[in-house]
Tab-separated table of C-alpha atoms and ligand atoms in Angstrom:
chain	number	residue	atom	x	y	z
A	752	MET	CA	0.000	0.000	0.000
A	753	LYS	CA	1.635	3.236	-1.157
A	754	ASN	CA	-0.988	5.616	0.210
A	755	VAL	CA	-0.129	7.880	3.088
A	756	VAL	CA	-3.044	8.793	5.322
A	757	LYS	CA	-3.135	12.291	6.808
A	758	ILE	CA	-4.578	12.497	10.295
A	759	ILE	CA	-5.260	15.990	11.607
A	760	GLY	CA	-5.391	16.153	15.401
A	761	ALA	CA	-3.339	13.940	17.712
A	762	GLY	CA	-5.930	13.685	20.462
A	763	LEU	CA	-7.746	10.564	21.572
A	764	ALA	CA	-9.389	9.796	18.214
A	765	GLY	CA	-6.416	10.785	16.035
A	766	CYS	CA	-3.871	8.735	18.002
A	767	GLU	CA	-6.150	5.689	18.067
A	768	ALA	CA	-6.716	5.870	14.294
A	769	ALA	CA	-3.001	6.403	13.582
A	770	LEU	CA	-1.875	3.473	15.717
A	771	PHE	CA	-4.485	1.120	14.274
A	772	LEU	CA	-3.486	1.977	10.709
A	773	ALA	CA	0.235	1.963	11.418
A	774	ASP	CA	0.009	-1.455	13.099
A	775	HIS	CA	-1.617	-2.715	9.902
A	776	GLY	CA	1.219	-1.446	7.727
A	777	VAL	CA	-0.285	1.905	6.634
A	778	LYS	CA	1.968	4.960	6.591
A	779	THR	CA	0.364	7.895	8.359
A	780	ILE	CA	1.286	11.502	9.005
A	781	LEU	CA	-0.215	12.763	12.239
A	782	TYR	CA	-0.501	16.523	12.693
A	783	ASP	CA	-1.168	18.601	15.768
A	784	THR	CA	-0.714	22.234	16.776
A	785	LYS	CA	0.890	20.926	19.982
A	786	PRO	CA	3.442	21.464	21.389
A	787	ASP	CA	3.817	24.821	19.563
A	788	HIS	CA	0.245	25.967	20.195
A	789	PHE	CA	-2.299	24.790	22.731
A	790	SER	CA	-6.092	25.083	22.762
A	791	PRO	CA	-7.519	26.793	25.874
A	792	ALA	CA	-8.088	23.367	27.476
A	793	HIS	CA	-4.919	21.518	26.433
A	794	LYS	CA	-1.861	21.988	28.645
A	795	SER	CA	0.434	18.984	28.176
A	796	PRO	CA	3.024	18.650	25.391
A	797	ASN	CA	2.088	14.962	25.208
A	798	LEU	CA	-0.474	13.691	22.728
A	799	ALA	CA	-3.840	12.049	23.560
A	800	GLU	CA	-4.323	14.397	26.468
A	801	LEU	CA	-7.203	13.934	28.905
A	802	VAL	CA	-8.284	17.544	29.281
A	803	CYS	CA	-10.413	17.204	32.382
A	804	SER	CA	-11.298	14.127	34.461
A	805	ASN	CA	-8.870	11.190	34.605
A	806	SER	CA	-11.816	8.775	34.607
A	807	LEU	CA	-12.748	6.731	31.562
A	808	ARG	CA	-16.010	5.925	33.363
A	809	SER	CA	-17.399	2.496	34.191
A	810	ALA	CA	-15.335	-0.621	33.672
A	811	GLU	CA	-18.360	-2.865	34.252
A	812	PRO	CA	-18.956	-4.868	31.052
A	813	THR	CA	-22.700	-4.583	31.684
A	814	SER	CA	-22.647	-0.783	31.427
A	815	ALA	CA	-22.776	0.727	27.936
A	816	VAL	CA	-19.361	2.400	28.245
A	817	GLY	CA	-17.837	-0.712	29.845
A	818	LEU	CA	-19.154	-2.729	26.928
A	819	LEU	CA	-17.663	-0.226	24.487
A	820	LYS	CA	-14.279	-0.791	26.153
A	821	GLN	CA	-14.619	-4.579	25.729
A	822	GLU	CA	-15.442	-4.131	22.058
A	823	MET	CA	-12.476	-1.818	21.540
A	824	LEU	CA	-10.188	-4.407	23.098
A	825	MET	CA	-11.508	-6.955	20.587
A	826	LEU	CA	-10.474	-4.636	17.755
A	827	GLY	CA	-6.980	-4.115	19.169
A	828	SER	CA	-7.393	-0.658	20.732
A	829	LYS	CA	-4.151	1.039	21.764
A	830	PHE	CA	-6.168	3.562	23.775
A	831	MET	CA	-7.436	0.678	25.919
A	832	ASP	CA	-4.012	-0.942	26.041
A	833	CYS	CA	-2.464	2.233	27.505
A	834	ALA	CA	-5.464	2.787	29.793
A	835	LEU	CA	-5.068	-0.660	31.334
A	836	LYS	CA	-1.299	-0.207	31.684
A	837	THR	CA	-1.693	3.097	33.523
A	838	LYS	CA	-4.859	2.530	35.543
A	839	VAL	CA	-5.243	3.728	39.111
A	840	PRO	CA	-7.686	2.347	41.719
A	841	ALA	CA	-11.187	3.785	41.148
A	842	GLY	CA	-13.727	1.199	42.255
A	843	LYS	CA	-15.900	0.087	39.369
A	844	ALA	CA	-14.554	2.800	37.079
A	845	LEU	CA	-11.474	2.732	34.892
A	846	ALA	CA	-9.382	5.740	35.864
A	847	VAL	CA	-5.824	6.375	34.724
A	848	ASN	CA	-2.756	8.290	35.721
A	849	ARG	CA	-3.337	10.980	33.098
A	850	ASP	CA	0.329	11.813	32.452
A	851	ALA	CA	1.396	8.169	32.258
A	852	PHE	CA	-1.559	7.433	29.961
A	853	SER	CA	-0.735	10.250	27.511
A	854	LEU	CA	2.956	9.374	27.638
A	855	CYS	CA	2.162	5.737	26.841
A	856	LEU	CA	0.298	6.730	23.657
A	857	THR	CA	2.821	9.457	22.786
A	858	LYS	CA	5.707	6.968	22.969
A	859	ALA	CA	3.769	4.443	20.895
A	860	ILE	CA	3.266	7.142	18.222
A	861	GLN	CA	6.822	8.462	18.333
A	862	SER	CA	8.441	5.045	18.142
A	863	HIS	CA	6.229	3.686	15.377
A	864	PRO	CA	8.050	3.350	12.051
A	865	ASN	CA	4.802	3.926	10.117
A	866	ILE	CA	3.880	7.193	11.826
A	867	GLU	CA	5.422	10.559	11.151
A	868	PHE	CA	4.388	13.258	13.615
A	869	LYS	CA	4.381	16.901	12.520
A	870	THR	CA	3.655	19.995	14.565
A	871	GLU	CA	1.481	22.043	12.282
A	872	GLU	CA	-1.854	23.777	12.365
A	873	TRP	CA	-4.016	22.816	9.412
A	874	LYS	CA	-6.027	25.841	8.349
A	875	LYS	CA	-7.797	24.313	5.411
A	876	ILE	CA	-9.409	20.930	4.818
A	877	PRO	CA	-7.009	19.132	2.463
A	878	ASP	CA	-8.378	18.565	-1.042
A	879	LYS	CA	-6.405	15.450	-1.862
A	880	GLY	CA	-5.695	12.045	-0.398
A	881	ILE	CA	-7.300	10.169	2.459
A	882	VAL	CA	-7.762	12.445	5.453
A	883	ILE	CA	-9.020	11.787	8.969
A	884	LEU	CA	-10.172	14.972	10.657
A	885	ALA	CA	-9.926	14.501	14.429
A	886	THR	CA	-9.377	18.017	15.733
A	887	GLY	CA	-11.826	17.697	18.589
A	888	PRO	CA	-14.212	20.058	20.371
A	889	LEU	CA	-11.706	22.923	20.310
A	890	THR	CA	-10.727	22.827	16.641
A	891	THR	CA	-8.822	25.972	15.657
A	892	PRO	CA	-10.935	28.798	14.156
A	893	ALA	CA	-9.269	28.813	10.714
A	894	LEU	CA	-9.922	25.125	10.192
A	895	LEU	CA	-13.496	25.576	11.387
A	896	ASP	CA	-14.025	28.227	8.721
A	897	SER	CA	-12.779	25.800	6.140
A	898	LEU	CA	-15.009	23.019	7.514
A	899	SER	CA	-18.056	25.262	7.542
A	900	SER	CA	-17.422	26.126	3.895
A	901	VAL	CA	-17.594	22.436	2.958
A	902	THR	CA	-20.503	21.535	5.262
A	903	THR	CA	-22.430	24.834	5.053
A	904	SER	CA	-22.388	26.761	8.318
A	905	GLU	CA	-25.697	25.239	9.537
A	906	GLY	CA	-23.909	21.876	9.567
A	907	LEU	CA	-21.570	23.030	12.342
A	908	HIS	CA	-22.464	23.638	15.977
A	909	PHE	CA	-20.440	25.383	18.643
A	910	TYR	CA	-22.271	24.624	21.878
A	911	ASP	CA	-23.828	21.500	23.350
A	912	ALA	CA	-27.237	22.079	24.869
A	913	ILE	CA	-28.163	18.632	26.046
A	914	SER	CA	-31.337	17.751	27.918
A	915	PRO	CA	-31.371	14.681	30.146
A	916	VAL	CA	-32.470	11.389	28.577
A	917	ILE	CA	-34.656	9.028	30.597
A	918	GLU	CA	-35.353	5.316	30.210
A	919	THR	CA	-39.044	5.214	29.222
A	920	ASP	CA	-39.971	2.170	31.294
A	921	THR	CA	-38.905	3.938	34.483
A	922	ILE	CA	-41.383	6.831	34.095
A	923	ASP	CA	-44.496	6.490	36.229
A	924	SER	CA	-47.306	5.887	33.729
A	925	ALA	CA	-49.962	6.693	36.357
A	926	ASN	CA	-48.559	10.236	36.541
A	927	SER	CA	-47.999	10.868	32.829
A	928	TYR	CA	-49.925	10.733	29.544
A	929	TRP	CA	-49.248	10.929	25.804
A	930	LYS	CA	-50.685	14.005	24.104
A	931	ASP	CA	-49.664	16.779	21.699
A	932	ARG	CA	-50.474	20.366	22.601
A	933	TRP	CA	-54.086	21.270	21.726
A	934	ASP	CA	-54.697	17.854	20.182
A	935	ASP	CA	-57.249	15.645	21.929
A	936	GLN	CA	-57.820	13.270	19.043
A	937	SER	CA	-54.624	11.259	18.616
A	938	LYS	CA	-52.327	9.636	21.178
A	939	GLY	CA	-49.642	12.246	20.536
A	940	ASP	CA	-45.854	12.197	20.348
A	941	TYR	CA	-45.176	13.826	23.715
A	942	LEU	CA	-45.252	12.195	27.113
A	943	ASN	CA	-46.570	14.839	29.519
A	944	CYS	CA	-45.697	14.892	33.205
A	945	PRO	CA	-48.068	17.262	35.050
A	946	LEU	CA	-47.345	19.151	38.279
A	947	THR	CA	-49.767	20.799	40.706
A	948	LYS	CA	-48.929	24.264	42.080
A	949	GLU	CA	-47.512	22.731	45.271
A	950	GLU	CA	-45.345	20.318	43.253
A	951	TYR	CA	-44.116	23.122	40.990
A	952	ASP	CA	-43.293	25.337	43.995
A	953	LEU	CA	-41.177	22.605	45.551
A	954	PHE	CA	-39.447	21.874	42.230
A	955	TYR	CA	-38.788	25.589	41.621
A	956	ASP	CA	-37.414	26.204	45.129
A	957	GLU	CA	-34.971	23.309	44.812
A	958	LEU	CA	-33.973	24.226	41.257
A	959	ILE	CA	-32.899	27.778	42.049
A	960	LYS	CA	-30.618	26.658	44.860
A	961	ALA	CA	-29.212	23.522	43.165
A	962	GLU	CA	-25.466	23.198	42.616
A	963	GLN	CA	-24.207	24.039	39.116
A	964	VAL	CA	-21.100	22.882	37.265
A	965	PRO	CA	-18.681	25.836	37.049
A	966	LEU	CA	-17.853	27.121	33.577
A	967	HIS	CA	-14.362	26.751	32.147
A	968	ASP	CA	-12.610	30.081	31.821
A	969	PHE	CA	-12.818	29.919	28.007
A	970	GLU	CA	-16.554	29.367	28.098
A	971	GLU	CA	-18.535	32.562	28.083
A	972	PRO	CA	-21.542	32.526	30.386
A	973	ARG	CA	-23.581	33.655	27.407
A	974	PHE	CA	-26.243	31.255	26.239
A	975	PHE	CA	-28.421	31.368	23.171
A	976	GLU	CA	-31.852	32.682	24.153
A	977	GLY	CA	-33.392	29.728	22.346
A	978	CYS	CA	-31.718	27.144	24.555
A	979	LEU	CA	-31.205	28.661	27.984
A	980	PRO	CA	-30.423	26.267	30.830
A	981	ILE	CA	-33.504	25.637	32.999
A	982	GLU	CA	-31.736	27.045	36.065
A	983	VAL	CA	-30.964	30.289	34.184
A	984	MET	CA	-34.632	30.570	33.167
A	985	ALA	CA	-35.710	29.847	36.749
A	986	ALA	CA	-33.360	32.543	38.062
A	987	ARG	CA	-35.168	35.096	35.867
A	988	GLY	CA	-38.367	34.598	37.830
A	989	TYR	CA	-40.930	32.185	39.220
A	990	LYS	CA	-43.056	32.235	36.066
A	991	THR	CA	-40.359	32.032	33.368
A	992	LEU	CA	-40.480	28.235	33.150
A	993	LEU	CA	-44.286	28.328	33.185
A	994	PHE	CA	-44.152	30.400	29.999
A	995	GLY	CA	-41.275	28.310	28.625
A	996	PRO	CA	-40.614	24.560	28.637
A	997	MET	CA	-43.156	23.882	31.429
A	998	LYS	CA	-46.023	25.743	29.746
A	999	PRO	CA	-49.231	23.788	30.546
A	1000	VAL	CA	-51.688	25.339	28.062
A	1001	GLY	CA	-53.286	22.894	25.656
A	1002	LEU	CA	-51.814	19.960	27.533
A	1003	TRP	CA	-54.483	19.077	30.054
A	1004	GLN	CA	-55.409	15.453	30.097
A	1005	PRO	CA	-58.792	14.689	28.510
A	1006	GLY	CA	-61.145	13.510	31.227
A	1007	ALA	CA	-58.978	14.708	34.127
A	1008	ASP	CA	-60.792	16.777	36.771
A	1009	GLN	CA	-57.963	19.264	37.288
A	1010	LYS	CA	-55.838	21.276	34.848
A	1011	PRO	CA	-52.093	20.958	35.483
A	1012	TYR	CA	-50.242	24.011	36.827
A	1013	ALA	CA	-47.086	23.054	34.927
A	1014	VAL	CA	-46.159	20.263	32.520
A	1015	VAL	CA	-42.813	18.713	31.679
A	1016	GLN	CA	-42.783	17.144	28.214
A	1017	LEU	CA	-40.676	14.263	26.969
A	1018	ARG	CA	-40.070	13.264	23.365
A	1019	LYS	CA	-38.732	10.076	21.802
A	1020	GLU	CA	-34.967	9.899	21.610
A	1021	ASN	CA	-34.907	6.759	19.442
A	1022	SER	CA	-37.356	5.275	16.962
A	1023	GLU	CA	-38.431	2.559	19.401
A	1024	GLY	CA	-39.214	5.071	22.122
A	1025	SER	CA	-37.240	3.200	24.768
A	1026	ALA	CA	-35.506	6.485	25.682
A	1027	LEU	CA	-37.071	9.934	25.978
A	1028	ASN	CA	-35.472	13.353	26.289
A	1029	ILE	CA	-36.954	16.105	28.417
A	1030	VAL	CA	-37.905	18.865	26.027
A	1031	GLY	CA	-36.110	22.171	26.606
A	1032	PHE	CA	-34.421	20.977	29.810
A	1033	GLN	CA	-30.789	21.651	28.923
A	1034	THR	CA	-28.957	22.266	32.178
A	1035	LYS	CA	-25.596	22.868	33.803
A	1036	LEU	CA	-26.602	21.413	37.160
A	1037	SER	CA	-24.231	18.805	38.548
A	1038	TYR	CA	-25.309	15.226	37.780
A	1039	PRO	CA	-26.392	14.358	41.371
A	1040	GLU	CA	-28.380	17.599	41.498
A	1041	GLN	CA	-30.107	16.847	38.190
A	1042	LYS	CA	-31.214	13.522	39.598
A	1043	ARG	CA	-32.329	15.030	42.898
A	1044	VAL	CA	-34.229	18.013	41.488
A	1045	LEU	CA	-35.812	16.324	38.456
A	1046	SER	CA	-36.975	13.440	40.646
A	1047	LEU	CA	-39.303	15.991	42.284
A	1048	ILE	CA	-41.418	15.849	39.114
A	1049	PRO	CA	-43.918	13.167	40.220
A	1050	ALA	CA	-43.713	11.059	37.033
A	1051	LEU	CA	-39.907	11.082	37.214
A	1052	LYS	CA	-39.685	10.034	40.859
A	1053	ASN	CA	-37.952	6.746	40.022
A	1054	ALA	CA	-36.599	7.709	36.613
A	1055	ASN	CA	-33.409	6.133	35.358
A	1056	PHE	CA	-31.200	8.741	33.668
A	1057	LEU	CA	-29.564	7.300	30.552
A	1058	ARG	CA	-27.765	10.586	29.975
A	1059	PHE	CA	-27.558	13.727	32.031
A	1060	GLY	CA	-27.986	17.201	30.608
A	1061	SER	CA	-25.063	19.502	29.876
A	1062	ILE	CA	-24.066	22.692	28.159
A	1063	HIS	CA	-20.508	23.393	27.179
A	1064	ARG	CA	-18.430	24.716	24.387
A	1065	ASN	CA	-18.017	22.081	21.761
A	1066	THR	CA	-17.586	21.895	18.031
A	1067	PHE	CA	-19.410	19.175	16.194
A	1068	VAL	CA	-21.115	18.606	12.887
A	1069	ASP	CA	-24.835	18.032	12.410
A	1070	ALA	CA	-23.906	14.394	11.825
A	1071	PRO	CA	-27.156	12.945	10.404
A	1072	ARG	CA	-27.214	15.589	7.701
A	1073	VAL	CA	-23.502	15.993	7.070
A	1074	LEU	CA	-21.964	12.521	7.468
A	1075	ASP	CA	-22.536	9.180	5.794
A	1076	CYS	CA	-22.740	5.945	7.789
A	1077	PHE	CA	-18.940	5.455	7.587
A	1078	ILE	CA	-18.443	8.863	9.250
A	1079	ARG	CA	-17.247	10.495	6.025
A	1080	LEU	CA	-18.364	13.898	4.892
A	1081	LYS	CA	-21.204	13.298	2.428
A	1082	GLY	CA	-19.902	13.795	-1.095
A	1083	ARG	CA	-16.258	13.542	0.029
A	1084	ALA	CA	-15.488	9.847	0.112
A	1085	HIS	CA	-11.908	10.386	1.309
A	1086	LEU	CA	-12.619	12.721	4.208
A	1087	PHE	CA	-13.415	10.881	7.440
A	1088	LEU	CA	-14.271	12.562	10.745
A	1089	ALA	CA	-13.394	10.982	14.075
A	1090	GLY	CA	-13.781	11.908	17.723
A	1091	GLN	CA	-15.880	14.577	19.307
A	1092	ILE	CA	-16.173	16.665	16.128
A	1093	SER	CA	-18.119	13.817	14.488
A	1094	GLY	CA	-20.946	14.259	17.021
A	1095	ILE	CA	-20.204	11.814	19.790
A	1096	GLU	CA	-19.287	12.783	23.345
A	1097	GLY	CA	-16.633	11.473	25.719
A	1098	TYR	CA	-13.059	10.228	25.875
A	1099	VAL	CA	-13.838	6.558	25.229
A	1100	GLU	CA	-16.366	7.299	22.497
A	1101	SER	CA	-13.866	9.625	20.781
A	1102	ALA	CA	-11.213	6.919	20.736
A	1103	ALA	CA	-13.806	4.352	19.586
A	1104	THR	CA	-14.709	6.395	16.513
A	1105	GLY	CA	-10.975	6.796	15.792
A	1106	LEU	CA	-10.695	3.012	15.864
A	1107	LEU	CA	-13.738	2.510	13.620
A	1108	VAL	CA	-12.526	5.056	11.106
A	1109	GLY	CA	-9.048	3.463	11.132
A	1110	PHE	CA	-10.703	0.102	10.485
A	1111	ASN	CA	-12.570	1.450	7.453
A	1112	VAL	CA	-9.653	3.456	6.054
A	1113	LEU	CA	-7.653	0.220	6.089
A	1114	ARG	CA	-10.457	-1.528	4.200
A	1115	LEU	CA	-10.627	1.356	1.721
A	1116	LEU	CA	-6.906	0.986	1.039
A	1117	GLN	CA	-7.326	-2.765	0.713
A	1118	LYS	CA	-10.103	-2.085	-1.813
A	1119	LYS	CA	-12.659	-3.834	0.366
A	1120	ASN	CA	-16.159	-2.564	1.037
A	1121	LEU	CA	-16.596	-0.326	4.073
A	1122	VAL	CA	-18.497	-1.737	7.032
A	1123	ILE	CA	-20.272	-0.759	10.231
A	1124	PRO	CA	-20.605	-2.964	13.314
A	1125	PRO	CA	-24.102	-4.311	14.080
A	1126	PRO	CA	-26.419	-1.735	15.704
A	1127	THR	CA	-26.728	-4.061	18.702
A	1128	THR	CA	-23.083	-3.355	19.627
A	1129	ALA	CA	-21.885	-0.304	21.536
A	1130	MET	CA	-19.835	0.820	18.538
A	1131	GLY	CA	-22.750	0.264	16.180
A	1132	SER	CA	-25.042	2.214	18.501
A	1133	LEU	CA	-22.787	5.266	18.161
A	1134	ILE	CA	-23.176	5.067	14.388
A	1135	THR	CA	-26.950	4.773	14.849
A	1136	HIS	CA	-26.830	8.007	16.810
A	1137	LEU	CA	-24.736	9.778	14.172
A	1138	THR	CA	-26.891	8.703	11.264
A	1139	ASN	CA	-30.429	8.924	12.653
A	1140	LEU	CA	-32.146	11.247	10.190
A	1141	GLU	CA	-35.220	11.379	12.421
A	1142	THR	CA	-33.227	13.504	14.897
A	1143	LYS	CA	-34.237	17.114	14.317
A	1144	ASP	CA	-32.028	19.000	16.763
A	1145	PHE	CA	-28.920	16.816	16.724
A	1146	GLN	CA	-26.777	16.862	19.882
A	1147	PRO	CA	-23.681	14.786	20.698
A	1148	SER	CA	-24.161	11.714	22.845
A	1149	ASN	CA	-22.210	9.423	25.107
A	1150	VAL	CA	-22.799	5.748	24.501
A	1151	ASN	CA	-25.867	4.529	26.434
A	1152	PHE	CA	-28.309	1.647	26.195
A	1153	GLY	CA	-30.993	4.031	24.942
A	1154	LEU	CA	-29.144	4.031	21.596
A	1155	PHE	CA	-29.375	0.230	21.303
A	1156	PRO	CA	-32.265	-1.613	19.626
A	1157	LYS	CA	-34.694	-2.642	22.337
A	1158	LEU	CA	-34.583	-6.210	23.645
A	1159	VAL	CA	-37.525	-8.310	22.546
A	1160	GLU	CA	-38.330	-9.875	25.920
A	1161	ARG	CA	-39.026	-7.981	29.148
A	1162	HIS	CA	-36.364	-8.126	31.882
A	1163	THR	CA	-35.537	-6.511	35.176
A	1164	LYS	CA	-33.187	-3.521	34.922
A	1165	LYS	CA	-30.186	-5.598	36.049
A	1166	GLU	CA	-30.966	-8.449	33.663
A	1167	ARG	CA	-31.506	-5.993	30.834
A	1168	LYS	CA	-27.969	-4.655	31.057
A	1169	GLN	CA	-26.601	-8.197	31.095
A	1170	LYS	CA	-28.680	-9.106	28.024
A	1171	TYR	CA	-27.589	-6.001	26.101
A	1172	ALA	CA	-23.960	-6.866	26.831
A	1173	GLU	CA	-24.320	-10.547	25.885
A	1174	ARG	CA	-26.117	-9.723	22.643
A	1175	ALA	CA	-23.463	-7.145	21.717
A	1176	MET	CA	-20.524	-9.482	22.341
A	1177	THR	CA	-22.146	-12.329	20.376
A	1178	ASP	CA	-22.985	-10.059	17.459
A	1179	LEU	CA	-19.576	-8.386	17.361
A	1180	LYS	CA	-17.751	-11.733	17.407
A	1181	ARG	CA	-19.952	-13.032	14.602
A	1182	TRP	CA	-19.410	-9.835	12.608
A	1183	LEU	CA	-15.637	-10.023	12.988
A	1184	GLU	CA	-15.690	-13.713	11.976
A	1185	LEU	CA	-17.663	-12.875	8.832
A	1186	LEU	CA	-15.165	-10.167	7.878
A	1187	LYS	CA	-12.198	-12.486	8.112
B	1932	FAD	C1	-12.908	21.346	28.575
B	1932	FAD	C2	-13.355	19.973	28.222
B	1932	FAD	C3	-13.443	19.004	29.222
B	1932	FAD	C4	-13.840	17.691	28.888
B	1932	FAD	N1	-13.902	16.767	29.873
B	1932	FAD	C5	-14.238	15.499	29.586
B	1932	FAD	C6	-14.246	14.507	30.623
B	1932	FAD	O1	-13.949	14.777	31.768
B	1932	FAD	N2	-14.602	13.250	30.270
B	1932	FAD	C7	-14.922	12.908	28.990
B	1932	FAD	O2	-15.218	11.725	28.736
B	1932	FAD	N3	-14.922	13.833	28.000
B	1932	FAD	C8	-14.592	15.114	28.252
B	1932	FAD	N4	-14.594	16.075	27.274
B	1932	FAD	C9	-15.106	15.733	25.929
B	1932	FAD	C10	-14.186	14.899	24.998
B	1932	FAD	O3	-14.283	13.571	25.339
B	1932	FAD	C11	-12.751	15.290	24.967
B	1932	FAD	O4	-12.695	16.599	24.504
B	1932	FAD	C12	-11.894	14.375	24.052
B	1932	FAD	O5	-10.559	14.695	24.275
B	1932	FAD	C13	-12.222	14.485	22.586
B	1932	FAD	O6	-11.316	13.706	21.838
B	1932	FAD	P1	-10.895	14.118	20.358
B	1932	FAD	O7	-9.873	13.148	19.898
B	1932	FAD	O8	-12.107	14.273	19.539
B	1932	FAD	O9	-10.258	15.576	20.506
B	1932	FAD	P2	-8.992	16.049	21.357
B	1932	FAD	O10	-8.585	15.001	22.314
B	1932	FAD	O11	-9.317	17.402	21.841
B	1932	FAD	O12	-7.849	16.141	20.249
B	1932	FAD	C14	-7.887	17.075	19.211
B	1932	FAD	C15	-6.466	17.491	18.885
B	1932	FAD	O13	-6.504	18.251	17.674
B	1932	FAD	C16	-5.591	19.341	17.785
B	1932	FAD	N5	-6.021	20.384	16.841
B	1932	FAD	C17	-7.084	21.216	16.922
B	1932	FAD	N6	-7.163	21.989	15.813
B	1932	FAD	C18	-6.123	21.645	15.018
B	1932	FAD	C19	-5.661	22.072	13.731
B	1932	FAD	N7	-6.288	23.045	13.043
B	1932	FAD	N8	-4.562	21.497	13.179
B	1932	FAD	C20	-3.905	20.520	13.875
B	1932	FAD	N9	-4.284	20.075	15.099
B	1932	FAD	C21	-5.392	20.615	15.657
B	1932	FAD	C22	-5.655	19.718	19.257
B	1932	FAD	O14	-4.455	20.362	19.655
B	1932	FAD	C23	-5.841	18.363	19.941
B	1932	FAD	O15	-4.620	17.806	20.368
B	1932	FAD	C24	-14.190	17.374	27.543
B	1932	FAD	C25	-14.104	18.358	26.561
B	1932	FAD	C26	-13.684	19.636	26.875
B	1932	FAD	C27	-13.588	20.680	25.802
């Protein structure tokens, strides 16, 4: 194979892609602005830097992210190899010594005969050759301009505004009902969770004093009016939410003897409806506070949070409209995206997309057809998220079981996780066997 693959960005996704390709005999050139220039969050001269927490989240194979780790190991992940070599005690989570972890991957890159590392800021999307763009959530402005010119500026987003996602089966059906605003005829697409005045008062009082996640110093505390965090709306006054995402008009339940004082609406997150997102409830509350305060909504008393809400600076493409199912820019068969910029969220997920893209670039060079893992696997579920054209307001996502096709039989919550994991491992093994 004479082709040289250009990989822009030596973060988690870029390093994983480079090492996978290089181990399979492909020459790669890996570019990064570091160590000459650093983004506002990057500090270390080493590559594959963990910019914040040193936790790679759950190591339990029956959690979605734990399962993703198992799958990455099956594909020969160097990210996982270094993580396991540098892990520190963290209970059921996989946490690493961040410097040792980055050094492990940096050394693997530097010593690899098939990888050339260059310190250089790419300002323009290259026109020629196979390129993997893995410049992450803090891609430099010049390159973003270039990307927006090839995706159209609506295809690029600069802030996450994520509402929490809840497992449908854990919402109290006695305290909720399906109905669209002003529509009493059909069943409706929205699951409505009503509150009385007393319930709203309690919710409001707890919301305004709940603990928030502090902003990074490069994040301006300036939010788009269209997607304000619920706590910011609440701070503007007692009634702001009642005229915003908790507006009750047109939502009273047919046949009910009392009109609700406030209503929280949830909408399907996946086509099966096994996961629902809370409409307009983007928030910067800490995760424990989200659980505590949102559990005061009667229907959500025992809700299982598949994903918590967040708002932070991030750069990502409107994946369903901009990318094809192999995470290439539509209409540009040689330009792959990997990592956070492709529309996924999280360290492990970023590395996983780097691995998947590396896998397909290798197949492209070998003149084989490109492939995607089954949707029942954690890796496949990330692709489902990136390519779901039903998603109107696309937001990045961590891996979670809400992205997986629903299990056919009913199980307890604990059994369900086990079944998801077993099905994924069986399907991934079979898929890999078939590809051999
Ligand atoms: C402040 C912050 C905190 C985060 N905390 C967490 C956390 O605790 N846990 C978690 O799971 N996820 C976290 N994330 C989200 C995400 O998982 C990480 O950002 C992750 O590192 C993304 O991996 P990546 O490979 O896509 O990008 P990165 O790891 O950011 O790598 C991108 C690389 O591209 C380089 N680059 C950028 N532009 C150019 C250019 N024009 N030319 C050449 N090189 C360029 C950068 O220098 C960087 O090294 C956080 C994100 C941010 C912004």
